[in-house]
Coordinates of C-alpha atoms in Angstrom, one line a residue:
M1 CA 199.4 40.7 -172.1
S2 CA 198.6 43.9 -171.1
E3 CA 200.7 47.1 -171.4
D4 CA 201.8 48.4 -168.3
G5 CA 199.0 50.4 -167.0
R6 CA 196.0 49.8 -168.8
A7 CA 193.0 50.5 -166.9
Y8 CA 188.7 49.3 -167.3
W9 CA 186.7 51.2 -165.8
A10 CA 183.3 49.8 -164.7
R11 CA 180.0 51.9 -163.0
N12 CA 179.9 48.8 -161.6
A13 CA 181.8 46.3 -159.8
W14 CA 181.9 42.7 -157.3
V15 CA 184.9 44.0 -155.0
R16 CA 185.6 42.8 -151.4
G17 CA 182.3 40.8 -151.0
A18 CA 180.1 44.2 -152.6
I19 CA 178.8 45.4 -155.8
R20 CA 181.0 48.7 -155.6
E21 CA 180.7 51.6 -158.0
N22 CA 182.9 53.9 -160.6
V23 CA 185.3 50.8 -159.8
R24 CA 189.2 51.1 -162.0
I25 CA 191.1 47.7 -162.3
T26 CA 194.3 48.8 -163.6
A27 CA 196.3 46.0 -165.2
A28 CA 200.6 45.4 -165.0
A29 CA 202.6 44.0 -168.1
D30 CA 202.4 40.9 -167.2
G31 CA 198.8 40.7 -166.4
T32 CA 197.9 40.6 -163.3
I33 CA 196.0 43.5 -161.5
S34 CA 198.0 46.2 -159.9
A35 CA 195.6 48.9 -158.1
V36 CA 191.7 48.7 -157.8
D37 CA 189.9 51.9 -157.2
T38 CA 186.8 52.3 -155.6
D39 CA 184.8 55.6 -156.4
T40 CA 186.8 56.6 -159.4
P41 CA 185.9 59.0 -162.0
C42 CA 187.1 57.1 -165.2
A43 CA 190.3 58.3 -166.8
A44 CA 191.3 59.2 -170.9
G45 CA 192.3 56.1 -171.9
D46 CA 190.1 53.4 -169.4
V47 CA 188.2 50.9 -171.6
V48 CA 185.1 51.7 -170.2
L49 CA 182.7 48.7 -169.3
G50 CA 178.9 49.5 -168.9
G51 CA 177.9 46.6 -167.6
V52 CA 178.2 44.6 -164.0
V53 CA 182.0 43.5 -163.7
Y54 CA 182.4 40.7 -162.0
P55 CA 185.5 37.5 -160.9
G56 CA 186.1 35.4 -163.8
A57 CA 184.7 32.2 -163.2
V58 CA 186.9 29.0 -161.9
N59 CA 185.7 25.5 -163.7
A60 CA 187.6 23.4 -160.9
H61 CA 186.1 19.8 -163.0
S62 CA 186.0 19.7 -166.3
H63 CA 186.6 16.2 -168.6
A64 CA 187.1 17.4 -172.4
F65 CA 185.6 15.3 -174.3
H66 CA 182.6 14.6 -172.3
R67 CA 181.5 17.6 -174.4
L68 CA 180.8 14.8 -177.5
L69 CA 177.6 13.0 -175.2
R70 CA 175.7 16.7 -174.7
G71 CA 172.2 15.3 -175.7
R72 CA 173.5 12.1 -177.2
T73 CA 172.6 10.1 -173.8
H74 CA 168.7 10.7 -173.2
A75 CA 166.3 8.7 -175.4
D76 CA 166.1 5.6 -173.6
G77 CA 167.1 6.6 -170.2
G78 CA 169.6 4.4 -168.1
S79 CA 171.9 5.6 -165.1
F80 CA 175.2 6.5 -164.4
W81 CA 176.4 3.3 -165.4
T82 CA 175.3 2.9 -168.7
W83 CA 176.1 6.4 -169.6
R84 CA 179.0 5.6 -168.8
E85 CA 178.7 2.8 -171.5
L86 CA 178.5 5.6 -174.1
M87 CA 181.3 7.9 -172.7
Y88 CA 184.0 4.8 -172.9
K89 CA 183.2 4.0 -177.0
E90 CA 184.3 7.9 -177.1
A91 CA 187.1 7.5 -175.6
D92 CA 187.7 5.1 -178.0
A93 CA 187.4 7.3 -180.6
L94 CA 190.3 9.6 -179.6
E95 CA 193.9 10.6 -180.8
P96 CA 195.5 13.8 -179.8
D97 CA 194.8 15.7 -183.5
R98 CA 191.4 15.1 -182.8
Y99 CA 191.0 15.3 -178.8
E100 CA 192.5 18.8 -178.9
A101 CA 190.3 20.1 -181.8
I102 CA 187.6 19.1 -179.4
A103 CA 189.2 20.6 -176.5
T104 CA 189.8 24.2 -178.0
A105 CA 186.0 24.0 -178.8
V106 CA 185.1 23.3 -175.3
Y107 CA 188.0 25.8 -173.9
G108 CA 186.1 27.9 -176.4
E109 CA 182.5 27.5 -174.8
M110 CA 183.7 27.9 -171.7
V111 CA 185.9 31.1 -172.0
A112 CA 182.7 32.4 -174.0
A113 CA 180.5 31.9 -171.1
G114 CA 182.4 33.2 -168.5
W115 CA 185.0 30.7 -167.5
T116 CA 189.0 31.8 -166.8
S117 CA 190.4 29.1 -165.2
V118 CA 190.0 25.5 -165.8
A119 CA 190.8 22.1 -164.0
E120 CA 191.1 19.3 -166.5
F121 CA 190.8 15.4 -164.9
H122 CA 192.3 14.3 -167.7
Y123 CA 193.0 10.5 -167.5
V124 CA 192.8 9.5 -171.5
H125 CA 196.7 8.8 -172.2
H126 CA 197.1 5.7 -174.5
R127 CA 196.9 4.2 -177.4
T128 CA 193.9 2.1 -177.4
D129 CA 195.6 -0.9 -176.6
G130 CA 197.6 0.6 -173.4
S131 CA 200.8 1.0 -175.3
P132 CA 201.9 4.8 -175.2
Y133 CA 202.6 6.7 -178.1
G134 CA 205.8 7.4 -179.4
H135 CA 205.7 11.1 -177.7
P136 CA 205.1 10.0 -173.9
H137 CA 202.6 13.1 -173.4
A138 CA 200.9 12.9 -176.8
F139 CA 197.6 14.0 -175.5
E140 CA 198.6 16.6 -172.7
Q141 CA 200.6 18.5 -174.8
A142 CA 197.4 18.0 -176.7
L143 CA 195.1 19.8 -173.9
A144 CA 197.7 22.0 -173.4
R145 CA 198.1 23.5 -177.1
A146 CA 193.4 23.6 -176.9
A147 CA 193.9 26.0 -173.8
T148 CA 196.4 28.5 -175.0
T149 CA 194.6 28.9 -178.0
A150 CA 191.0 29.3 -176.2
G151 CA 192.9 31.6 -174.0
I152 CA 192.0 29.5 -171.2
R153 CA 194.2 29.2 -167.6
L154 CA 194.2 25.5 -167.6
T155 CA 195.9 23.4 -164.7
L156 CA 196.0 20.1 -166.0
L157 CA 195.4 17.4 -163.6
D158 CA 197.6 14.2 -164.6
T159 CA 194.9 11.6 -163.1
C160 CA 196.1 7.9 -161.8
Y161 CA 194.0 5.3 -163.7
L162 CA 194.9 1.6 -162.5
A163 CA 192.1 -0.9 -161.5
G164 CA 188.6 -1.4 -163.5
G165 CA 187.1 -1.6 -159.7
F166 CA 188.7 -3.2 -155.9
G167 CA 190.6 -6.1 -157.3
Q168 CA 189.3 -5.9 -161.0
P169 CA 191.4 -5.9 -164.0
L170 CA 191.1 -2.6 -166.9
S171 CA 188.6 -3.7 -168.8
P172 CA 189.1 -3.4 -172.6
G173 CA 187.7 0.4 -172.8
Q174 CA 189.4 1.5 -170.0
R175 CA 193.6 0.1 -170.8
R176 CA 194.7 3.2 -172.6
F177 CA 193.9 5.5 -169.0
G178 CA 196.2 3.6 -167.5
D179 CA 200.2 2.9 -166.6
G180 CA 200.2 -0.2 -165.5
T181 CA 201.8 0.7 -162.1
V182 CA 201.4 3.4 -159.3
R183 CA 205.7 3.8 -160.4
A184 CA 205.1 4.4 -164.1
W185 CA 202.3 6.8 -163.5
L186 CA 204.5 8.7 -160.6
D187 CA 207.5 8.1 -163.7
R188 CA 205.3 9.3 -166.5
H189 CA 203.5 12.5 -163.7
R190 CA 206.6 13.6 -163.1
S191 CA 208.1 14.1 -166.9
L192 CA 205.3 15.6 -167.4
G193 CA 205.9 18.8 -165.9
A194 CA 208.7 19.5 -167.6
S195 CA 207.9 18.8 -170.9
L196 CA 205.0 21.2 -170.3
S197 CA 207.4 23.8 -169.4
D198 CA 209.1 24.0 -171.8
E199 CA 206.8 24.7 -174.3
F200 CA 203.8 26.7 -172.2
D201 CA 203.3 30.2 -170.0
D202 CA 203.6 28.8 -166.4
R203 CA 200.9 31.4 -165.6
F204 CA 198.5 29.9 -168.2
V205 CA 199.2 25.7 -168.0
S206 CA 199.9 24.1 -164.9
V207 CA 200.0 21.0 -163.6
G208 CA 198.8 19.1 -161.1
A209 CA 197.7 15.4 -160.1
A210 CA 194.6 13.5 -159.4
V211 CA 193.3 10.1 -158.4
H212 CA 190.4 8.7 -160.7
S213 CA 188.4 7.1 -157.6
V214 CA 188.9 4.5 -154.5
R215 CA 187.6 2.1 -156.7
A216 CA 190.1 2.7 -159.7
V217 CA 193.5 3.1 -157.7
P218 CA 194.3 0.5 -155.2
V219 CA 194.5 1.0 -151.0
E220 CA 198.5 0.0 -151.2
A221 CA 199.0 2.6 -154.7
L222 CA 196.7 4.9 -152.4
E223 CA 199.7 4.6 -149.5
I224 CA 202.9 5.2 -151.4
L225 CA 200.8 8.4 -153.5
A226 CA 200.2 10.1 -150.2
G227 CA 203.5 9.4 -149.3
E228 CA 205.6 10.5 -152.3
L229 CA 203.1 13.2 -154.3
D230 CA 203.8 16.7 -153.2
P231 CA 201.8 18.0 -150.8
R232 CA 201.7 21.1 -152.2
L233 CA 200.3 20.0 -155.6
P234 CA 196.4 20.3 -156.1
L235 CA 195.0 16.5 -155.9
H236 CA 191.9 16.3 -157.4
I237 CA 189.5 12.3 -156.5
H238 CA 186.0 11.3 -157.8
L239 CA 184.9 10.9 -154.7
S240 CA 181.5 8.9 -153.3
E241 CA 179.3 9.6 -156.6
Q242 CA 177.4 6.7 -156.4
P243 CA 176.1 4.9 -153.8
A244 CA 177.4 1.7 -155.5
E245 CA 181.2 2.8 -155.5
N246 CA 180.3 3.5 -151.3
D247 CA 179.1 -0.1 -151.2
A248 CA 182.0 -1.3 -152.9
C249 CA 184.3 0.6 -150.3
R250 CA 182.8 -1.1 -147.3
E251 CA 183.2 -4.6 -148.6
A252 CA 186.5 -4.5 -150.1
T253 CA 188.3 -2.2 -146.9
G254 CA 185.6 -1.9 -144.5
R255 CA 185.8 1.6 -144.4
T256 CA 183.4 4.5 -146.9
P257 CA 186.2 5.8 -149.5
T258 CA 186.7 9.0 -147.2
E259 CA 187.7 7.0 -144.4
L260 CA 190.0 5.1 -146.5
L261 CA 191.3 8.7 -148.2
H262 CA 191.4 9.4 -144.7
D263 CA 193.5 6.4 -143.2
V264 CA 196.2 6.3 -146.5
G265 CA 196.7 10.3 -145.6
L266 CA 195.7 12.4 -148.6
L267 CA 192.7 14.0 -147.2
R268 CA 195.1 17.3 -147.0
P269 CA 194.2 21.1 -147.6
T270 CA 195.1 20.8 -151.6
L271 CA 192.7 17.8 -152.4
S272 CA 189.9 18.3 -154.1
A273 CA 186.7 15.9 -154.2
V274 CA 184.8 15.9 -156.3
H275 CA 181.0 15.4 -156.0
A276 CA 180.9 14.5 -153.4
T277 CA 176.9 12.7 -153.2
H278 CA 176.7 10.6 -150.7
L279 CA 179.0 11.4 -147.9
T280 CA 177.9 10.2 -144.4
P281 CA 177.9 12.6 -141.2
N282 CA 181.9 11.4 -140.2
D283 CA 182.8 11.7 -144.2
V284 CA 181.4 15.3 -143.6
G285 CA 183.3 16.5 -140.1
L286 CA 186.8 14.0 -141.8
L287 CA 186.3 16.5 -145.1
G288 CA 186.0 19.7 -143.1
E289 CA 189.2 18.7 -140.6
A290 CA 190.7 18.7 -144.1
G291 CA 190.6 22.1 -144.7
G292 CA 190.0 20.7 -148.3
T293 CA 187.4 22.0 -150.8
V294 CA 184.5 20.0 -152.4
V295 CA 183.9 20.5 -156.5
M296 CA 180.2 20.1 -157.0
C297 CA 178.6 20.2 -160.7
P298 CA 174.7 20.4 -160.3
T299 CA 174.7 20.1 -164.1
T300 CA 175.7 16.8 -163.7
E301 CA 174.9 15.7 -160.8
A302 CA 171.4 16.8 -162.4
D303 CA 172.1 15.2 -165.4
L304 CA 173.6 11.9 -164.8
G305 CA 170.6 11.3 -161.6
D306 CA 173.6 11.1 -159.0
G307 CA 172.1 12.8 -155.9
I308 CA 172.4 16.2 -154.4
G309 CA 175.1 16.2 -152.0
P310 CA 175.2 17.9 -148.8
A311 CA 176.7 21.2 -149.7
R312 CA 175.8 23.4 -146.8
A313 CA 177.1 21.0 -144.3
L314 CA 180.5 20.8 -146.0
R315 CA 180.7 24.5 -145.9
D316 CA 179.5 24.7 -142.1
A317 CA 181.8 22.1 -141.5
G318 CA 185.0 23.9 -142.7
V319 CA 185.2 22.5 -147.0
R320 CA 185.5 25.1 -149.4
I321 CA 182.9 24.8 -152.2
A322 CA 184.0 25.4 -155.8
L323 CA 182.1 24.4 -159.0
G324 CA 183.1 22.5 -162.2
T325 CA 180.8 21.2 -165.2
D326 CA 182.5 18.0 -165.4
Q327 CA 180.6 16.3 -168.3
H328 CA 179.7 19.9 -169.9
A329 CA 176.2 18.9 -170.5
V330 CA 175.8 22.8 -169.7
I331 CA 178.5 24.9 -169.4
D332 CA 177.2 28.3 -167.8
P333 CA 178.6 29.3 -164.4
F334 CA 175.7 30.8 -163.9
L335 CA 173.4 27.9 -163.6
E336 CA 176.1 25.7 -161.7
A337 CA 175.7 27.8 -159.2
R338 CA 172.4 28.5 -159.4
G339 CA 172.0 24.3 -159.1
L340 CA 174.4 24.8 -155.8
E341 CA 171.3 26.4 -154.1
Y342 CA 168.7 24.6 -155.7
G343 CA 170.1 21.8 -154.9
E344 CA 169.8 22.6 -151.2
R345 CA 165.8 23.9 -151.6
L346 CA 165.1 21.1 -152.9
A347 CA 166.7 18.1 -150.2
S348 CA 166.0 20.8 -147.5
G349 CA 162.6 22.5 -148.3
Q350 CA 164.4 25.9 -147.0
R351 CA 165.2 29.0 -149.5
G352 CA 168.9 30.7 -148.5
R353 CA 170.8 27.6 -147.8
F354 CA 173.6 29.8 -150.0
S355 CA 173.9 33.4 -150.4
P356 CA 174.5 35.2 -153.5
Q357 CA 177.5 36.1 -152.3
E358 CA 179.1 32.3 -151.2
L359 CA 177.6 31.3 -154.6
L360 CA 180.0 34.4 -156.0
A361 CA 183.1 32.5 -154.5
A362 CA 181.8 28.9 -155.3
M363 CA 182.0 30.3 -158.8
G364 CA 185.2 32.3 -158.1
S365 CA 187.5 32.0 -155.4
G366 CA 186.2 28.6 -153.8
G367 CA 187.9 27.4 -157.1
S368 CA 191.6 28.9 -156.2
A369 CA 193.0 25.7 -154.4
S370 CA 191.7 23.1 -156.9
V371 CA 193.4 24.3 -159.7
G372 CA 196.3 26.2 -157.6
R373 CA 197.0 29.4 -158.6
P374 CA 195.5 32.7 -157.2
V375 CA 192.3 33.2 -158.9
G376 CA 188.4 34.6 -159.0
L377 CA 188.7 37.7 -157.0
I378 CA 189.5 41.4 -158.2
E379 CA 191.5 42.7 -155.9
P380 CA 196.2 43.6 -156.4
G381 CA 198.1 41.1 -157.5
Q382 CA 195.8 38.8 -159.0
P383 CA 194.8 37.8 -162.7
C384 CA 193.2 40.5 -164.2
D385 CA 190.9 38.3 -165.2
F386 CA 187.1 39.5 -164.9
I387 CA 183.5 39.3 -167.0
E388 CA 181.1 42.1 -167.8
V389 CA 177.8 40.8 -167.9
D390 CA 174.1 42.8 -168.7
P391 CA 172.3 44.1 -166.0
G392 CA 169.6 45.0 -168.6
S393 CA 168.7 41.6 -170.8
A394 CA 164.8 40.1 -170.5
R395 CA 166.8 37.7 -168.0
T396 CA 168.4 40.7 -165.5
S397 CA 166.3 43.2 -165.6
G398 CA 165.0 44.6 -162.8
S399 CA 167.7 42.5 -160.6
E400 CA 169.7 43.5 -157.4
L401 CA 173.2 43.5 -159.0
G402 CA 174.1 41.5 -156.1
Q403 CA 171.8 38.9 -157.3
I404 CA 172.4 38.7 -160.9
V405 CA 174.0 34.8 -159.7
M406 CA 170.2 33.7 -159.9
T407 CA 169.4 35.3 -162.7
G408 CA 171.4 35.5 -165.2
T409 CA 173.6 32.8 -167.6
A410 CA 176.0 33.0 -169.8
A411 CA 173.5 34.7 -172.7
D412 CA 174.1 37.7 -170.3
V413 CA 178.2 37.8 -170.8
M414 CA 178.8 40.6 -172.8
S415 CA 183.1 40.4 -172.2
V416 CA 185.3 38.1 -171.0
V417 CA 188.8 39.5 -170.3
I418 CA 191.9 36.9 -169.4
G419 CA 195.0 38.0 -168.7
A420 CA 193.9 41.7 -169.0
E421 CA 193.1 41.2 -172.9
R422 CA 189.6 40.7 -173.5
V423 CA 189.0 37.0 -175.4
A424 CA 185.1 37.1 -176.1
R425 CA 182.5 39.0 -176.5
R426 CA 178.5 39.0 -176.5
G427 CA 179.2 34.5 -176.9
V428 CA 181.9 34.8 -179.6
H429 CA 185.1 34.0 -178.4
E430 CA 188.0 36.8 -180.5
T431 CA 189.8 33.9 -181.8
L432 CA 188.2 31.3 -182.3
G433 CA 184.3 33.0 -183.5
D434 CA 181.8 30.9 -183.9
I435 CA 181.7 28.1 -181.1
G436 CA 178.8 26.1 -182.6
A437 CA 180.7 26.1 -186.0
F438 CA 184.2 25.6 -184.7
F439 CA 182.9 22.9 -182.5
E440 CA 180.9 21.1 -185.5
S441 CA 184.2 20.9 -187.2
A442 CA 186.4 19.2 -184.5
R443 CA 183.1 17.0 -183.9
G444 CA 183.3 15.9 -187.5
R445 CA 187.3 14.8 -187.1
R446 CA 188.9 11.6 -187.6

């Protein structure tokens, strides 16, 4: 927690949509920003930042344990569906203590890379046979402790996962994801908030909800969720990531996944549709009318061969665009932001589909609704979360300061401040130290 009046002074910072000079950011005792002054001299006692300051990046889609697959799925080609079988094997080996260690490393890597908030799409709830642990929120508590140790703001998206496909039961590899019925999931979800609020600071740990996908939650359960979930709650869903999902949904319901969500009443401003890769023009229009968010995960979508989603069309229709790291093949906000623009360039043959300003917004404030808190801007009342980036590295030297999003990487993040406290410097976490070594230790735990 910050001391009242602590101030950071930066020669250059991204404020109100542009680079401003001689910026003084003053923090209140609760870790929020109390004042932002531009064209102002450095005062005695200010923490001086020599790099360029940008808002902290908001990671709107994470599956922490997927980090275990990095660099281990490429030898034999395959598809999303074969990759998924490997993912199930890793899920099968998780226990709460081990998952806490793994997630701590993953969240620590995020922090060191410049992500200051994360939405964790969490569906590993029970023992491998589907029976509950003695503590019904053992995994959820583990993830909250991991985020607290790493210092990142966590929105824990407790996920409803009831079926293996349209009209199909959960497979053996999916049993620990499910609660049996939508009512049982609702009961467990409602108790989760109280369980976490007793132990964790709600400024850093909060609860949202997720529907895994339309193939994993039957239509009648979707209707119940639409009627009983608090419409103000952040709600996420994997949507149209694969053409096979669309085909199965049309065969089972006569509608696309987006049309189905519209008809049951789940398209709402607080909905984040993750991936949204294979949409019809009507789908794009419905998502735009709902005023929600689409979370693009460009490095994962490329890694899995998912395809290139219609990000520009969605943004033009009124959809907010956010970014996520999903399976963590890469944890780097700059690469996700560039991937958004590069995907558009490859699909359209045109440059500048998203301006640097729009990419910085997607990296930061675009994820605010997804995580259910005001983040991603440097302005009074916002959490004092920001990153300092080196403008003179081998990658960024010569770049216009407003275009470093197109040249920098996580390796250029000089320092990371969350809640007015510096939590990482030059890729090293202040508490966890070297993340590679920490992850090696966590990965080996059984």
